[in-house]
mmCIF file of C-alpha atoms and ligand atoms in Angstrom:
data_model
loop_
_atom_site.group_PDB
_atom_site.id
_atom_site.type_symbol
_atom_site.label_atom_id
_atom_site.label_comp_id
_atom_site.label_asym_id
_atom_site.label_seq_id
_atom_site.Cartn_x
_atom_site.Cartn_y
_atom_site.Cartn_z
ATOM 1 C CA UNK A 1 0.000 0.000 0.000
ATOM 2 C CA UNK A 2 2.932 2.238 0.818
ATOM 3 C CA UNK A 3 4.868 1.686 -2.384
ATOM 4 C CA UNK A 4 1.654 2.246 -4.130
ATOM 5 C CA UNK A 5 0.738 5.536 -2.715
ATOM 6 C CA UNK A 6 4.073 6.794 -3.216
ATOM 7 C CA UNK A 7 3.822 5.804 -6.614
ATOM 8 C CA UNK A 8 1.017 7.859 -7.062
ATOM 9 C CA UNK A 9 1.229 11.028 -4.406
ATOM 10 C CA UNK A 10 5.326 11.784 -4.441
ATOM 11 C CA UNK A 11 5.093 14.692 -6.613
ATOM 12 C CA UNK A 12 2.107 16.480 -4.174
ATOM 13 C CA UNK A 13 2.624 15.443 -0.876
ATOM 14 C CA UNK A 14 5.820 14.581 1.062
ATOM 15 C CA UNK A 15 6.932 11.612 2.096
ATOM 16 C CA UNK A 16 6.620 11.844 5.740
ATOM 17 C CA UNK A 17 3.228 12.645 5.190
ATOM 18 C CA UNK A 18 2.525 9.679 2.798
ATOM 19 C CA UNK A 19 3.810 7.085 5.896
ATOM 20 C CA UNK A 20 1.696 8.558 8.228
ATOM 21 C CA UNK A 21 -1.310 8.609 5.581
ATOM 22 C CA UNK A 22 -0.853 4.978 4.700
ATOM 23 C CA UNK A 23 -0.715 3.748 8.222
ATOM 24 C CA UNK A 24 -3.977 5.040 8.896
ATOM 25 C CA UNK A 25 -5.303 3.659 5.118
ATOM 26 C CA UNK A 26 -3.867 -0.027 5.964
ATOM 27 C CA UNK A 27 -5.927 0.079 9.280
ATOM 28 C CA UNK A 28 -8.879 1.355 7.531
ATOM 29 C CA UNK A 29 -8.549 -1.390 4.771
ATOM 30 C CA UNK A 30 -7.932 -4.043 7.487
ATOM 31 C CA UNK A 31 -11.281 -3.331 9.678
ATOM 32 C CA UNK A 32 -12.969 -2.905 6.130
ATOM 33 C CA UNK A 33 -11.872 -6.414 5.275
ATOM 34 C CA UNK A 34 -12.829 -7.662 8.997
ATOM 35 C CA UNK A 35 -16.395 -5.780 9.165
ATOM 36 C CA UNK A 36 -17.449 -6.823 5.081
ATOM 37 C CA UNK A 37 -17.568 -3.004 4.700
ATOM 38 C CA UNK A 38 -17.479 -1.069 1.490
ATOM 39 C CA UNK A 39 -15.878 2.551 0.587
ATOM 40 C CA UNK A 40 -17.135 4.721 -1.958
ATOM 41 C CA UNK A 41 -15.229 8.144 -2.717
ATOM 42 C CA UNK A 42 -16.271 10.416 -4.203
ATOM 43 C CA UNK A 43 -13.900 11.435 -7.027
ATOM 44 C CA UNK A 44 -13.972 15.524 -4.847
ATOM 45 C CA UNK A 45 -11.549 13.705 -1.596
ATOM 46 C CA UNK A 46 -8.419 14.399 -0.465
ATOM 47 C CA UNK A 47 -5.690 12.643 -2.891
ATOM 48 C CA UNK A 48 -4.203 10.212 0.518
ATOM 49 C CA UNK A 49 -7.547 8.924 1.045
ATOM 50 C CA UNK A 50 -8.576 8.800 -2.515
ATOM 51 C CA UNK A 51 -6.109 6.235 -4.170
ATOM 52 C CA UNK A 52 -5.929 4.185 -0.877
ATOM 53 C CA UNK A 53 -9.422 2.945 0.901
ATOM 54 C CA UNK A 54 -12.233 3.780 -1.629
ATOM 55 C CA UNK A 55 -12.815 0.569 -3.431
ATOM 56 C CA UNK A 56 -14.831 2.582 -5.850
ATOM 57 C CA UNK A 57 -14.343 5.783 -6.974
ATOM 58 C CA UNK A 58 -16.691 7.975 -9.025
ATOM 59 C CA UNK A 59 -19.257 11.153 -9.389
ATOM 60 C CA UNK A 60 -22.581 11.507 -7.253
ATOM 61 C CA UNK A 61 -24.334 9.218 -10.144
ATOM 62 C CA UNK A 62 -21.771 5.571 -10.526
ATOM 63 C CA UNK A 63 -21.720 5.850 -6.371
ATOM 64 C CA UNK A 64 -25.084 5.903 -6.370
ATOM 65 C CA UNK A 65 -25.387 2.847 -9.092
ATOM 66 C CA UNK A 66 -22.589 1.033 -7.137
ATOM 67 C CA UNK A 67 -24.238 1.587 -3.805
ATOM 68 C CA UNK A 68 -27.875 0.036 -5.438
ATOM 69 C CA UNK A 69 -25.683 -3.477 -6.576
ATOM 70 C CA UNK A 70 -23.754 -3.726 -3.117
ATOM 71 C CA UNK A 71 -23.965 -6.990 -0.884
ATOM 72 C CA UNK A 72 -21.547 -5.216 1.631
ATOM 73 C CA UNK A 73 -22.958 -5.449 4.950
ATOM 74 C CA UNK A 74 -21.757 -1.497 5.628
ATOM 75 C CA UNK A 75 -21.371 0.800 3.059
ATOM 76 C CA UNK A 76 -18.797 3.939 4.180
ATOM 77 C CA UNK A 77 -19.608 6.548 2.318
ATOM 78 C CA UNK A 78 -16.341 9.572 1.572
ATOM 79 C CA UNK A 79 -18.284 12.105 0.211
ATOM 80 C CA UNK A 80 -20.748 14.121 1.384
ATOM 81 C CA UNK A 81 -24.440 13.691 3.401
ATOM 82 C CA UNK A 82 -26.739 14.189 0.734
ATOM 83 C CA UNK A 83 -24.683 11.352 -1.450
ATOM 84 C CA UNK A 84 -24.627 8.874 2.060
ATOM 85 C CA UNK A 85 -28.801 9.595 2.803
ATOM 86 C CA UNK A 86 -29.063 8.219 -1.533
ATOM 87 C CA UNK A 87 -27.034 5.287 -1.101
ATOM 88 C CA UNK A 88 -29.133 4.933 2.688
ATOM 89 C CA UNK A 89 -32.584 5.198 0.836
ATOM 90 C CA UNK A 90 -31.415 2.301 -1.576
ATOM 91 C CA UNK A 91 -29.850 0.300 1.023
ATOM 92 C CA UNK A 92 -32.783 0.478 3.932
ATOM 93 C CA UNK A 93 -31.311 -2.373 5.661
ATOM 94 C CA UNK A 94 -27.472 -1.703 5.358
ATOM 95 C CA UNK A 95 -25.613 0.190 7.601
ATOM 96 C CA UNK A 96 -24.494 3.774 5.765
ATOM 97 C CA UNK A 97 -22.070 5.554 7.595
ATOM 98 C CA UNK A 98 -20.583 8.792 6.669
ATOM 99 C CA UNK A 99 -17.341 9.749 8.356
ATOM 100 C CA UNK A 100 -18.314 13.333 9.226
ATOM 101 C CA UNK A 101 -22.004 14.373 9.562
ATOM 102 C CA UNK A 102 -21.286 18.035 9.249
ATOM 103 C CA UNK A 103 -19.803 17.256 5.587
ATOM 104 C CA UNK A 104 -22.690 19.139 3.842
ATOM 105 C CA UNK A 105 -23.656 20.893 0.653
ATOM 106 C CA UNK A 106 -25.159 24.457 -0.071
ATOM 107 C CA UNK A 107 -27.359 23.350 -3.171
ATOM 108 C CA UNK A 108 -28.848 20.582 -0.497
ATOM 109 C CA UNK A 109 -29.102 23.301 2.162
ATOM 110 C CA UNK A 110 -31.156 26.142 -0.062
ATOM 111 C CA UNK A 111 -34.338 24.586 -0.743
ATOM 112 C CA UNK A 112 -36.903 22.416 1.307
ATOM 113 C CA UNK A 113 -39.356 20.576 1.210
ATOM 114 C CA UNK A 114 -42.059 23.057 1.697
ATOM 115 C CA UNK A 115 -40.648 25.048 -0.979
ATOM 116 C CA UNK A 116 -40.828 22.586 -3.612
ATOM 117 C CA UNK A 117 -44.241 22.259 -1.884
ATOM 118 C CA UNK A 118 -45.140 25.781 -2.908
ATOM 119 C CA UNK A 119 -43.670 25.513 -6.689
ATOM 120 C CA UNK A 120 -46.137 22.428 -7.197
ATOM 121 C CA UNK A 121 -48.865 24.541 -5.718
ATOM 122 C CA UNK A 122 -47.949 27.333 -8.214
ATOM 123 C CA UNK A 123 -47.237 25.532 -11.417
ATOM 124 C CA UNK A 124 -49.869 22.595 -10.980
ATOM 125 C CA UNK A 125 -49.029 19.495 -12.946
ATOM 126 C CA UNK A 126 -45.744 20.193 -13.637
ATOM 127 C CA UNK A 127 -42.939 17.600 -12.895
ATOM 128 C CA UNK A 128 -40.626 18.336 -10.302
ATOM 129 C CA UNK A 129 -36.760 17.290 -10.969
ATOM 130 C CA UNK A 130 -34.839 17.442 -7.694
ATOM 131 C CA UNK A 131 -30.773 17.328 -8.823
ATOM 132 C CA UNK A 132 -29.596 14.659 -6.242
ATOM 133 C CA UNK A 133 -27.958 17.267 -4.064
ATOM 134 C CA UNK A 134 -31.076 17.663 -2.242
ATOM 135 C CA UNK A 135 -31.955 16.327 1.476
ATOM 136 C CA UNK A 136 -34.113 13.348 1.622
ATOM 137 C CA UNK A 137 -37.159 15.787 2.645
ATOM 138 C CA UNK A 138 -36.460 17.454 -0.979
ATOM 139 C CA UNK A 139 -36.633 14.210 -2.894
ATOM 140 C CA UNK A 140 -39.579 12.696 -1.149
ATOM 141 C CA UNK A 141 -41.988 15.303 -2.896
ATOM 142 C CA UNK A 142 -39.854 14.968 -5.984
ATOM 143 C CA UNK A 143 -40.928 13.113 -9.138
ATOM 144 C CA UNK A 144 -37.426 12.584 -10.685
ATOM 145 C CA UNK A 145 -33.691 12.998 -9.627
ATOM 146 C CA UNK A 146 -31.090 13.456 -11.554
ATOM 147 C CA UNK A 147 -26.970 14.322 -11.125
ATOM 148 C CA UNK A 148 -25.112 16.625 -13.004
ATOM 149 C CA UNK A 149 -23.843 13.849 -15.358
ATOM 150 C CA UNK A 150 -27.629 12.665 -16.853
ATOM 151 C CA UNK A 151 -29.365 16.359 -16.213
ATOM 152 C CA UNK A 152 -30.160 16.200 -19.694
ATOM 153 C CA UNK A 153 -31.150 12.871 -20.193
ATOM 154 C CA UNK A 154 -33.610 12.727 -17.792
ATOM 155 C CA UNK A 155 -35.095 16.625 -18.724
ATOM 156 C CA UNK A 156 -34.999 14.937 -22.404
ATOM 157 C CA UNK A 157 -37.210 12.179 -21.317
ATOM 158 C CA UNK A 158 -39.580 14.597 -19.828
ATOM 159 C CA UNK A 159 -39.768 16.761 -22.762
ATOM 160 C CA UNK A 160 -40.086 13.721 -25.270
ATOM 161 C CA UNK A 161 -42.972 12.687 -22.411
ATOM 162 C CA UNK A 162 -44.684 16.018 -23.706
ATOM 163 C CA UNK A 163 -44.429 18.259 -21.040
ATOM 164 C CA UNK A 164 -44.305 21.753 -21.460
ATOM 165 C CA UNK A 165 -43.310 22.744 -18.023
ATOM 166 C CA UNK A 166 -40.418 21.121 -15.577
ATOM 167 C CA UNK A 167 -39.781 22.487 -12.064
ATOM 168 C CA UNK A 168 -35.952 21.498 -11.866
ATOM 169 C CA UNK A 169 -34.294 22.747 -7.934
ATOM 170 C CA UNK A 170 -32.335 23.867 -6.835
ATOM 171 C CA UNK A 171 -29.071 24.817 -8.801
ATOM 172 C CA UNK A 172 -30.124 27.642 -11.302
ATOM 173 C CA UNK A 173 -26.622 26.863 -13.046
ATOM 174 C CA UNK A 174 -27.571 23.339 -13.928
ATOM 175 C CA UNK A 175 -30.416 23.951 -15.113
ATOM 176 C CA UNK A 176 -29.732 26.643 -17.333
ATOM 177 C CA UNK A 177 -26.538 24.920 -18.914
ATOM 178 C CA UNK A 178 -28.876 21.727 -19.345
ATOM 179 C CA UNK A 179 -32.375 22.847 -20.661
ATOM 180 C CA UNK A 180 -31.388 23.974 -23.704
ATOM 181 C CA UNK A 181 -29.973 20.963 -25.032
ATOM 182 C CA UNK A 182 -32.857 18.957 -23.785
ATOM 183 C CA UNK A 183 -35.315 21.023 -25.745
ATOM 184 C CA UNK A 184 -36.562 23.670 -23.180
ATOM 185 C CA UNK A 185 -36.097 26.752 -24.521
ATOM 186 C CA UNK A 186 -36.240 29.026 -21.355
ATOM 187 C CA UNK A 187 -35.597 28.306 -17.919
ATOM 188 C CA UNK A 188 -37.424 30.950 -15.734
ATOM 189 C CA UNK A 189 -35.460 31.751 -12.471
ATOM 190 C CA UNK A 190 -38.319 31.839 -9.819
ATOM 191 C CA UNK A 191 -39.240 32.866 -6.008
ATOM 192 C CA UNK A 192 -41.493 32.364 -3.548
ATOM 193 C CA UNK A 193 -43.757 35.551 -4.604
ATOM 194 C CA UNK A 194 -42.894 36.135 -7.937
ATOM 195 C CA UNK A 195 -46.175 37.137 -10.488
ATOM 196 C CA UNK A 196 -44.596 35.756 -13.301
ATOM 197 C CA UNK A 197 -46.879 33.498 -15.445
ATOM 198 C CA UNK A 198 -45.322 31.116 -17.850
ATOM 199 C CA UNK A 199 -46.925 31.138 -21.739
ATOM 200 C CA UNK A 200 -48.559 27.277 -22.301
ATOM 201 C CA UNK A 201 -46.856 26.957 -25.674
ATOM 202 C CA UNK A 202 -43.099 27.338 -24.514
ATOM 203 C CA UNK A 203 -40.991 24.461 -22.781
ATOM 204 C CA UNK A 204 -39.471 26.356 -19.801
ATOM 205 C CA UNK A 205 -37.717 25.033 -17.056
ATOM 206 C CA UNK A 206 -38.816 26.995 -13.732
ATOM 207 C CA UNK A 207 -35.496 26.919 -11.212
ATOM 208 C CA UNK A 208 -34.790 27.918 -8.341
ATOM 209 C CA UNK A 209 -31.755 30.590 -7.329
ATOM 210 C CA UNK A 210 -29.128 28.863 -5.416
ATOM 211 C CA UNK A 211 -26.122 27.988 -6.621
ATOM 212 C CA UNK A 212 -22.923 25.846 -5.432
ATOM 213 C CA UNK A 213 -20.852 28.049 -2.825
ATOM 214 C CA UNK A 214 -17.776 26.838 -4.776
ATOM 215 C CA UNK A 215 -18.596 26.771 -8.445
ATOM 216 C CA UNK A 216 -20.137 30.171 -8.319
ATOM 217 C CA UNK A 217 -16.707 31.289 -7.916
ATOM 218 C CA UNK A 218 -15.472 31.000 -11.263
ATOM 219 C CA UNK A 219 -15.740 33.737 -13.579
ATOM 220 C CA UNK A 220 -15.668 34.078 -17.397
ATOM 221 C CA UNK A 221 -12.668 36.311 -17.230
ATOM 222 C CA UNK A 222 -11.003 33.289 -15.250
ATOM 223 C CA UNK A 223 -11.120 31.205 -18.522
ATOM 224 C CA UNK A 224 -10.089 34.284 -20.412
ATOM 225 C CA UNK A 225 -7.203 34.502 -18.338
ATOM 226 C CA UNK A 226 -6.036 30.883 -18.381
ATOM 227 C CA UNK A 227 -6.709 30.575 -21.574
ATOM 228 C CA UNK A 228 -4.005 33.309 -22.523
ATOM 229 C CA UNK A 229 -1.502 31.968 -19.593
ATOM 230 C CA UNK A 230 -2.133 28.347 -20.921
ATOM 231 C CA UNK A 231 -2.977 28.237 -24.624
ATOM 232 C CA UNK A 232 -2.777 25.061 -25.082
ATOM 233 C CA UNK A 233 -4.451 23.971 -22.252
ATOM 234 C CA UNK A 234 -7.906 22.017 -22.639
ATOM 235 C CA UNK A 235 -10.373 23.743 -20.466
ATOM 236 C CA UNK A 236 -13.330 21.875 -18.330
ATOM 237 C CA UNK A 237 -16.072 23.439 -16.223
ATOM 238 C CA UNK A 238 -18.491 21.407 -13.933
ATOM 239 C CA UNK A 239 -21.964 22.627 -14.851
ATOM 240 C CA UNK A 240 -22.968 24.045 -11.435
ATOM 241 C CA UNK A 241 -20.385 26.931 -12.794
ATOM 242 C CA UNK A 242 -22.278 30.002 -14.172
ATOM 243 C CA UNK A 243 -23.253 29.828 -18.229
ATOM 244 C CA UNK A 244 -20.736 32.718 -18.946
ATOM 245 C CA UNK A 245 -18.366 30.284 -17.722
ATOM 246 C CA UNK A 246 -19.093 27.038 -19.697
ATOM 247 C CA UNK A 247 -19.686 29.373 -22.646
ATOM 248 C CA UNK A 248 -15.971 29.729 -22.917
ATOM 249 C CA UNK A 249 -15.013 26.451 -21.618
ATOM 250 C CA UNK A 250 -13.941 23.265 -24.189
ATOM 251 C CA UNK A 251 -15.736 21.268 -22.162
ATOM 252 C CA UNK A 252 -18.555 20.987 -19.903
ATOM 253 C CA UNK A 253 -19.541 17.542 -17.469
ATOM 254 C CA UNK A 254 -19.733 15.751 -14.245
ATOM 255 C CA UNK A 255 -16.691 14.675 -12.351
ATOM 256 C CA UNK A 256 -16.693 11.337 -14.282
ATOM 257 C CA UNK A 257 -16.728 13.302 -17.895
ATOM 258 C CA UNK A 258 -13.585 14.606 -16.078
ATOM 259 C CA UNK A 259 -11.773 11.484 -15.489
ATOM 260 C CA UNK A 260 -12.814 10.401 -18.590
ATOM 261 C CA UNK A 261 -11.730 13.032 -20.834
ATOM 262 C CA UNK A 262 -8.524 13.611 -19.045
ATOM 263 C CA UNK A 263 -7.702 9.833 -19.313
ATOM 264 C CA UNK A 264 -8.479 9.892 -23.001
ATOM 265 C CA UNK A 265 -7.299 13.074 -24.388
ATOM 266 C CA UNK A 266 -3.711 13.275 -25.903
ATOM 267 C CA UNK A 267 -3.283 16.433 -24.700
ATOM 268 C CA UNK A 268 -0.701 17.572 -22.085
ATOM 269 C CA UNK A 269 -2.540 20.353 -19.568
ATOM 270 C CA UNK A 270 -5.912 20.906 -18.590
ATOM 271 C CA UNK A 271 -7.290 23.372 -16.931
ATOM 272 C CA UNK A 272 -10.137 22.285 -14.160
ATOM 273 C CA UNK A 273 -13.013 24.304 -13.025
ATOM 274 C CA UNK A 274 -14.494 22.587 -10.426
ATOM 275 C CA UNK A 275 -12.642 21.699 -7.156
ATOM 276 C CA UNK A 276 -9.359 21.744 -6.181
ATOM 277 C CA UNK A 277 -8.954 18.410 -5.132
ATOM 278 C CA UNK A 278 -10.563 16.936 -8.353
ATOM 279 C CA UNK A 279 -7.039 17.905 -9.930
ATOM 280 C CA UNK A 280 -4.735 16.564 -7.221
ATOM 281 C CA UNK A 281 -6.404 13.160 -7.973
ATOM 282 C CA UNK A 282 -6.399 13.554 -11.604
ATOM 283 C CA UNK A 283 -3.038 14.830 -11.559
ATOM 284 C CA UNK A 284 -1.996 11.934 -9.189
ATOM 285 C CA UNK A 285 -3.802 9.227 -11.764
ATOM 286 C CA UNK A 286 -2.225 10.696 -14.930
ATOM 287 C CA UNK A 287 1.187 11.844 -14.195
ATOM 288 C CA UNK A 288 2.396 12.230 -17.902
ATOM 289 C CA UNK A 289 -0.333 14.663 -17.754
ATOM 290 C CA UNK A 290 -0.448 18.524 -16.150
ATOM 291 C CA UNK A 291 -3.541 19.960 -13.930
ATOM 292 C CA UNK A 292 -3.925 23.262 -13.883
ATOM 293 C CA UNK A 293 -6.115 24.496 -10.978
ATOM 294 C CA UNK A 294 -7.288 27.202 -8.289
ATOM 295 C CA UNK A 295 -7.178 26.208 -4.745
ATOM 296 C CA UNK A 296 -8.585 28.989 -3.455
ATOM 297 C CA UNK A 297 -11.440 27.072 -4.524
ATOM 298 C CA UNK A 298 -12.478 23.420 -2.276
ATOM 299 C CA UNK A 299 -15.576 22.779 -1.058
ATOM 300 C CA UNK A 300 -15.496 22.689 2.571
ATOM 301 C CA UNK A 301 -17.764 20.253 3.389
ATOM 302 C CA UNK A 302 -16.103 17.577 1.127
ATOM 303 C CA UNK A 303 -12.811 18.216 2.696
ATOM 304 C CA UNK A 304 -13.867 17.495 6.186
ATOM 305 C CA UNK A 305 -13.913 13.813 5.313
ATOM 306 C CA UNK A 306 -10.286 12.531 6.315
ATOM 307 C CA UNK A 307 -8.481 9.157 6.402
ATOM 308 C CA UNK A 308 -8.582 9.742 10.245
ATOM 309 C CA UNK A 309 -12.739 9.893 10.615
ATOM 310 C CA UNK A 310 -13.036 6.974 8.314
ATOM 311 C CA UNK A 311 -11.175 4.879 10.446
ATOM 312 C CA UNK A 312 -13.054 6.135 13.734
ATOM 313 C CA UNK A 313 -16.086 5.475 11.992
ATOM 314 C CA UNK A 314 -15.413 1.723 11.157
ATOM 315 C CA UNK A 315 -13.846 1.713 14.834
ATOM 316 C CA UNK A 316 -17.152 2.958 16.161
ATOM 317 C CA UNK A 317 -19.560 2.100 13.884
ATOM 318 C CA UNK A 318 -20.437 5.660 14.107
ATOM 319 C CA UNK A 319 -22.172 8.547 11.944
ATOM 320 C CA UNK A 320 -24.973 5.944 10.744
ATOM 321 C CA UNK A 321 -27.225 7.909 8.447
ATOM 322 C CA UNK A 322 -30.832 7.445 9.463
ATOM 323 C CA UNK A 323 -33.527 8.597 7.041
ATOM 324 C CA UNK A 324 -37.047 8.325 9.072
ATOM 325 C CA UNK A 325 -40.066 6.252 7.025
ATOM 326 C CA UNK A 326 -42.448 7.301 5.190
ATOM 327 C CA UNK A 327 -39.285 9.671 4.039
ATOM 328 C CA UNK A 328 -37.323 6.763 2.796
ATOM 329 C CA UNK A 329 -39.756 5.382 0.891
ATOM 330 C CA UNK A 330 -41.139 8.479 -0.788
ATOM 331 C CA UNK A 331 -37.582 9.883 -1.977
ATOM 332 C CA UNK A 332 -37.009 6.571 -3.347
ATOM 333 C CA UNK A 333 -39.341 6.855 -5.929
ATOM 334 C CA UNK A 334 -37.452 9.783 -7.613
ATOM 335 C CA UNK A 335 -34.171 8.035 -7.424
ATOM 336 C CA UNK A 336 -35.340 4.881 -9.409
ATOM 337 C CA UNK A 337 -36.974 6.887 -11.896
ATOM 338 C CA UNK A 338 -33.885 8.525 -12.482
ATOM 339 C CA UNK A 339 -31.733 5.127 -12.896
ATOM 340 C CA UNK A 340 -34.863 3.812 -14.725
ATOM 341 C CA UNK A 341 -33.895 6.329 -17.351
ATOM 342 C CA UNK A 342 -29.799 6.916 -17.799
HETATM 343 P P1 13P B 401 -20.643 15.026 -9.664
HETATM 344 O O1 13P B 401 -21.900 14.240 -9.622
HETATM 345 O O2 13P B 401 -20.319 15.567 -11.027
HETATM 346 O O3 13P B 401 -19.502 14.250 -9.090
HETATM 347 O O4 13P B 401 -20.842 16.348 -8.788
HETATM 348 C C1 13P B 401 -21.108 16.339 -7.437
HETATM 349 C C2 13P B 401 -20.893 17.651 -6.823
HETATM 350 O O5 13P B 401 -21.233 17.861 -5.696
HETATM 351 C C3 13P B 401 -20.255 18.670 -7.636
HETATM 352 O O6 13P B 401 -20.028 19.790 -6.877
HETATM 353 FE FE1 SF4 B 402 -22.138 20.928 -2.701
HETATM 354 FE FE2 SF4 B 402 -20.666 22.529 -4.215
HETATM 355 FE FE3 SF4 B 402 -19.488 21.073 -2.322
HETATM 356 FE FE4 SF4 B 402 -20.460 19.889 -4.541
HETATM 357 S S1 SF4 B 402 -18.763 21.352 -4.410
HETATM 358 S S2 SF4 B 402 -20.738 19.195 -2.416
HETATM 359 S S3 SF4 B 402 -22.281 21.153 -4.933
HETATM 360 S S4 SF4 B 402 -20.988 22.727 -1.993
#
């Protein structure tokens, strides 16, 4: 485990701190082994805990197909709570555990329930789309979920399905850097209050305002600037980033696209707009390869998942995630629908 994490970390961490990383990692792997646990990590943690426990890696949508197929008897989720309550709600009688419980997410936190209550109420018979960063309460009065890497897909369904109207929460971003290429021709930012009315014969997408605390920080003048720095550098936004900003992006997709295009381009540098740990790993995975990235930019909530809670959580058996019935039940629905479809 060692050899292989040097392998893979020397040129971002140093050594000392690699030792001390993979002690903790060949404990965690050990009581893994003993308890018949499983690790997902998400492909947003730290680069010591992300090439040595997980034994999947991935974005919010493959954890969330790997969790459905799992016979583990725990399933330790690195990532954060709204990605531990999914794999919980298709998993009722495994143990999910999430190493932190404070590791959460600003989309999740800025809508609720009752306020996807009150769109429904206001735009009667439209379908609600909750993006997966949502609590539990969120998806339970949700018809459909989706991640950032089959947004379209599923609002493409709905629009083939011949409706006219979509209420897709809570990351104005997404859904404006998704309708469009699923058909919807507007997407109509809206709030509690607002006397907007929307005209029958136009597919629009009613969102909601929040956005990601960290992908909101981008700016097109960010690409401009890189893009002059780095010329030859292939850029890549996540969607939650403003449209201005995947406007002037190469490319635009989930953390997977990410892995997926670095691993298969024959280019040398890339330039990542998303978080900062995304390019340690990639950069870690693909050493021929340079990541360009800003640091000043990591979600805080992912980052409070370490190597150290992970193993005090398998110790303990603690940080189970508990979603209450009829909850479970009723944000289950939207989650199958949405791996019904992609
Ligand atoms: P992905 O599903 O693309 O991994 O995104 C999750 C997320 O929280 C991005 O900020
Ligand atoms: Fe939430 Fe943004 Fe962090 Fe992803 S990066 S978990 S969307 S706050």
């Amino acid at each position: 485990l060692l050899e292989s994490m040097r392998t893979k970390l020397h040129q971002l961490i140093p050594d000392v701190e690699i030792q001390a990383k993979a002690e903790l990692a060949y404990e965690v792997n050990r009581l893994k082994r003993e308890l018949n646990a499983i690790i997902l990590g998400h492909n947003y943690m730290e680069p010591a805990l992300y090439c040595s426990v997980p034994d999947n890696t991935g974005d919010s949508l493959q954890l969330a197909r790997i969790s459905a197929e799992s016979t583990a008897d725990i399933i330790v989720f690195c990532g954060v709570k709204f990605m531990a309550e999914t794999a919980k709600i298709l998993n009722p009688n495994r143990m999910v555990l999430l190493p932190n419980l404070e590791a959460g997410c600003s989309l999740a936190d800025g809508i609720t329930a009752d306020d996807v209550r009150t769109l429904k109420e206001r735009f009667p018979g439209a379908p609600v789309v909750s993006y997966v960063n949502t609590n539990a309460e969120t998806k339970a009065v949700s018809d459909y979920c989706c991640t950032s890497g089959n947004a379209a897909a599923v609002l493409r369904f709905l629009h083939k399905k011949g409706h006219q109207h979509v209420i897709f929460v809570p990351d104005e971003f997404l859904a404006r850097n998704t309708a469009q290429e699923a058909g919807y021709a507007f997407v109509e930012g809206w709030v509690p209050g607002s006397e907007k009315t929307l005209r029958a014969d136009t597919p629009t997408v009613i969102g909601w305002g929040v956005h990601c605390e960290v992908h909101e920080l981008f700016e097109p003048e960010h690409v401009d600037a890189v893009k002059q720095q780095f010329p030859e550098a292939i850029t890549i936004a996540h969607p939650e980033c403003k449209p201005e900003v995947i406007a002037k992006v190469d490319i635009s997709g989930s953390t997977k696209k990410m892995v997926d295009v670095v691993r298969a381009s024959s280019a040398r540098q890339f330039m990542l707009f998303t978080e900062c740990s995304m390019g340690d790993n990639l950069a870690a995975e693909n050493p021929d390869k340079e990541m360009i990235r800003m640091c000043s930019h990591q979600c805080p909530h992912m980052a409070l998942i370490t190597l150290e809670d992970t193993l005090e959580a398998l110790r303990k058996l603690q940080h189970q995630i508990e979603v209450p019935e009829p909850i479970l039940q009723e944000a289950r629905v939207p989650i199958d629908n949405m791996l019904a479809i992609s």
